[in-house]
Amino acid sequence: MSFTLAIVGRPNVGKSTLFNRLVGKRLALVDDQPGVTRDLREGAARLGDLRFTVIDTAGLEDATDDSLQGRMRRLTERAVEMADASLFLIDGRAGITPNDELFAEILRRSGRPVILGVNKAEGRQGEAGVIEAYALGLGEPIALSAEHGEGMGELAVALAPLVEAAEEAVAVVEEAETDVDVEEDAEGE
Ligand code: GDP
């Protein structure tokens, strides 16, 4: 299993745009694959030298009533649980909304690594949003433009240690399993 990143955030912040940028034409739509639910998309992402799996919580409509908010929360919790880390996107032009606060709370409570991305920050448009985003208490925000491909280098820098840690953990497990196999073979003789 490769490192898995969940892109989460309220509707319309640019999650699908970023997913498509990371995944490109490869597996851009994999809803029909077995094991992938209708509401979550999964794809093979490439960012600089990094290779990982990305999950997008697509299929979220605007949460205008309580049931939709509940659905949004459940879907996000599921995606966060499936992933090694989450990329929480907010819209740098819109500023922080009550729904953003709801997501921030889910992520803080998950206790898992979170990268905070302030999207739609092309040019100087997202500066105020970036400053505002510090208040979410999720670390240093990264200014991004999913549509124009800005901030991708900074995103790669933030992701690299997480991807490497996950790969090292897999290597340790594989090594341990090989050791067990060798011991079992020796015992069998
Ligand atoms: P999602 O609902 O979070 O998946 O958001 P989408 O990816 O569907 O994007 C919502 C809208 O924001 C679309 O009209 C996108 O074209 C637009 N959008 C996405 N990323 C950017 C960006 O970096 N800059 C700007 N200005 N618009 C963006």
Coordinates of C-alpha atoms and ligand atoms in Angstrom, one line a residue:
M1 CA 0.0 0.0 0.0
S2 CA 1.4 3.4 -1.0
F3 CA 1.0 6.5 1.0
T4 CA -2.6 7.8 0.8
L5 CA -3.7 11.4 1.0
A6 CA -7.3 12.4 1.4
I7 CA -8.4 15.8 0.0
V8 CA -11.1 17.1 2.3
G9 CA -13.0 20.4 2.6
R10 CA -16.5 21.8 2.1
P11 CA -18.0 21.9 -1.4
N12 CA -16.6 24.2 -4.0
V13 CA -13.2 24.9 -2.5
G14 CA -11.5 23.1 -5.5
K15 CA -10.9 19.6 -4.2
S16 CA -11.8 17.9 -7.6
T17 CA -9.7 20.5 -9.5
L18 CA -6.7 19.6 -7.4
F19 CA -7.5 15.8 -7.6
N20 CA -7.5 16.1 -11.4
R21 CA -4.3 18.0 -11.4
L22 CA -2.5 15.4 -9.2
V23 CA -4.0 12.4 -11.0
G24 CA -4.0 13.9 -14.5
K25 CA -5.5 11.7 -17.1
R26 CA -4.6 8.6 -15.2
L27 CA -7.6 7.2 -13.4
A28 CA -9.3 10.5 -13.3
L29 CA -12.7 8.8 -12.9
V30 CA -12.5 5.5 -11.1
D31 CA -15.9 5.4 -9.5
D32 CA -16.7 2.1 -11.1
Q33 CA -13.7 0.3 -9.7
P34 CA -14.5 -2.4 -7.1
G35 CA -14.1 -1.2 -3.6
V36 CA -14.4 2.4 -4.4
T37 CA -17.7 3.9 -3.3
R38 CA -19.7 6.3 -5.3
D39 CA -18.9 9.2 -3.1
L40 CA -15.1 8.7 -2.9
R41 CA -12.8 8.8 -5.9
E42 CA -9.3 7.3 -5.7
G43 CA -6.4 7.9 -8.1
A44 CA -2.7 7.5 -8.6
A45 CA -1.1 10.9 -7.9
R46 CA 2.1 12.3 -9.1
L47 CA 3.7 15.4 -7.7
G48 CA 7.4 16.1 -8.6
D49 CA 9.2 12.9 -7.5
L50 CA 6.4 11.8 -5.2
R51 CA 4.0 9.0 -6.0
F52 CA 1.0 8.3 -3.8
T53 CA -2.7 7.5 -3.8
V54 CA -5.1 10.3 -3.5
I55 CA -8.8 10.2 -2.3
D56 CA -11.2 12.9 -3.2
T57 CA -14.5 13.3 -1.3
A58 CA -16.4 14.0 -4.5
G59 CA -20.1 14.0 -4.7
L60 CA -20.7 16.4 -1.9
E61 CA -23.3 19.0 -2.6
D62 CA -23.6 22.2 -0.7
A63 CA -24.6 21.5 2.8
T64 CA -27.7 23.6 3.1
D65 CA -29.5 21.4 5.8
D66 CA -28.6 19.2 8.7
S67 CA -28.8 15.9 6.8
L68 CA -26.3 17.1 4.2
Q69 CA -24.0 18.4 6.9
G70 CA -24.2 15.0 8.6
R71 CA -23.4 13.2 5.3
M72 CA -20.5 15.6 4.7
R73 CA -19.2 14.8 8.1
R74 CA -19.5 11.0 7.7
L75 CA -17.9 11.0 4.3
T76 CA -15.0 13.2 5.5
E77 CA -14.4 11.0 8.6
R78 CA -14.3 7.9 6.4
A79 CA -11.8 9.5 4.0
V80 CA -9.6 10.7 6.8
E81 CA -9.7 7.2 8.4
M82 CA -8.7 5.6 5.1
A83 CA -5.8 7.9 4.5
D84 CA -2.3 8.3 6.1
A85 CA -2.7 12.1 6.0
S86 CA -5.3 14.7 4.9
L87 CA -5.0 17.8 2.8
F88 CA -7.6 20.2 4.1
L89 CA -8.6 22.8 1.5
I90 CA -10.2 26.1 2.1
D91 CA -11.1 28.8 -0.4
G92 CA -8.7 31.7 0.1
R93 CA -11.1 34.2 -1.6
A94 CA -14.1 33.3 0.5
G95 CA -12.3 33.2 3.8
I96 CA -13.2 30.8 6.6
T97 CA -16.8 29.8 6.8
P98 CA -18.7 27.9 9.6
N99 CA -18.5 24.7 7.4
D100 CA -14.7 25.1 7.3
E101 CA -14.7 25.2 11.1
L102 CA -16.6 22.0 11.1
F103 CA -14.0 20.3 9.0
A104 CA -11.2 21.7 11.0
E105 CA -12.8 20.2 14.1
I106 CA -13.0 16.7 12.5
L107 CA -9.4 16.9 11.4
R108 CA -8.1 18.2 14.8
R109 CA -9.9 15.3 16.5
S110 CA -8.6 12.7 14.1
G111 CA -5.1 13.2 15.5
R112 CA -3.7 12.4 12.1
P113 CA -1.3 14.6 10.0
V114 CA -3.0 17.5 8.3
I115 CA -1.7 19.8 5.6
L116 CA -3.7 23.0 5.3
G117 CA -4.1 24.3 1.8
V118 CA -5.5 27.8 0.9
N119 CA -6.8 27.3 -2.6
K120 CA -7.7 29.9 -5.2
A121 CA -4.7 31.9 -4.1
E122 CA -3.3 32.6 -7.5
G123 CA -1.6 36.0 -7.9
R124 CA -2.0 37.9 -4.7
Q125 CA -5.7 37.1 -4.3
G126 CA -5.2 34.6 -1.5
E127 CA -3.0 36.5 0.9
A128 CA -5.7 37.5 3.3
G129 CA -7.0 34.0 3.2
V130 CA -3.6 32.6 4.1
I131 CA -3.3 34.9 7.1
E132 CA -6.8 34.1 8.2
A133 CA -6.1 30.4 7.9
Y134 CA -3.6 30.4 10.7
A135 CA -6.5 30.8 13.1
L136 CA -7.7 27.3 12.3
G137 CA -4.8 26.0 14.5
L138 CA -3.8 23.4 11.9
G139 CA -0.3 24.7 11.3
E140 CA 1.2 26.8 8.6
P141 CA -1.1 27.2 5.6
I142 CA 0.1 26.7 2.0
A143 CA -1.1 29.0 -0.7
L144 CA -2.3 27.0 -3.7
S145 CA -4.0 27.4 -7.0
A146 CA -5.3 24.1 -8.1
E147 CA -6.5 25.7 -11.3
H148 CA -3.3 27.4 -12.2
G149 CA -0.8 24.9 -10.6
E150 CA 0.6 27.4 -8.1
G151 CA 2.0 26.2 -4.8
M152 CA 2.6 22.7 -6.0
G153 CA 6.3 22.8 -5.0
E154 CA 5.4 23.9 -1.5
L155 CA 2.8 21.1 -1.3
A156 CA 5.5 18.6 -2.4
V157 CA 7.8 19.8 0.3
A158 CA 5.1 19.4 3.0
L159 CA 4.2 16.0 1.7
A160 CA 7.7 14.5 1.2
P161 CA 8.5 13.7 4.9
L162 CA 5.0 12.0 5.3
V163 CA 5.4 9.9 2.1
E164 CA 8.9 8.9 3.1
A165 CA 7.9 8.0 6.6
A166 CA 5.1 5.8 5.2
E167 CA 7.5 4.1 2.8
E168 CA 10.0 3.4 5.5
A169 CA 7.3 1.9 7.7
V170 CA 6.3 -0.4 4.9
A171 CA 10.0 -1.4 4.3
V172 CA 10.4 -2.3 8.0
V173 CA 7.3 -4.5 8.0
E174 CA 8.4 -6.2 4.8
E175 CA 11.9 -6.8 6.3
A176 CA 10.3 -8.3 9.4
E177 CA 8.1 -10.5 7.3
T178 CA 11.1 -11.7 5.3
D179 CA 12.9 -12.5 8.6
V180 CA 10.0 -14.5 9.8
D181 CA 9.9 -16.4 6.5
V182 CA 13.6 -17.3 6.8
E183 CA 13.1 -18.5 10.4
E184 CA 10.1 -20.6 9.5
D185 CA 12.1 -22.1 6.6
A186 CA 15.0 -22.9 8.9
E187 CA 12.6 -24.5 11.5
G188 CA 11.0 -26.6 8.8
E189 CA 14.3 -28.2 7.8
Ligands
GDP1 P1 -15.0 20.9 -5.0 O1 -16.4 21.0 -4.9 O2 -14.3 21.2 -3.7 O3 -14.5 19.6 -5.6 O4 -14.5 22.1 -6.0 P2 -14.2 22.1 -7.6 O5 -12.9 21.5 -7.9 O6 -15.4 21.5 -8.3 O7 -14.1 23.6 -7.9 C1 -15.1 24.5 -7.6 C2 -15.0 25.8 -8.4 O8 -13.8 26.5 -8.1 C3 -14.8 25.5 -9.9 O9 -15.6 26.5 -10.6 C4 -13.4 25.6 -10.2 O10 -13.1 26.0 -11.5 C5 -12.9 26.7 -9.2 N1 -11.5 26.6 -8.8 C6 -10.9 25.4 -8.4 N2 -9.6 25.7 -8.1 C7 -9.4 27.0 -8.3 C8 -8.3 27.9 -8.2 O11 -7.2 27.6 -7.9 N3 -8.5 29.2 -8.5 C9 -9.8 29.7 -8.9 N4 -9.9 31.0 -9.1 N5 -10.8 28.9 -9.0 C10 -10.7 27.6 -8.7

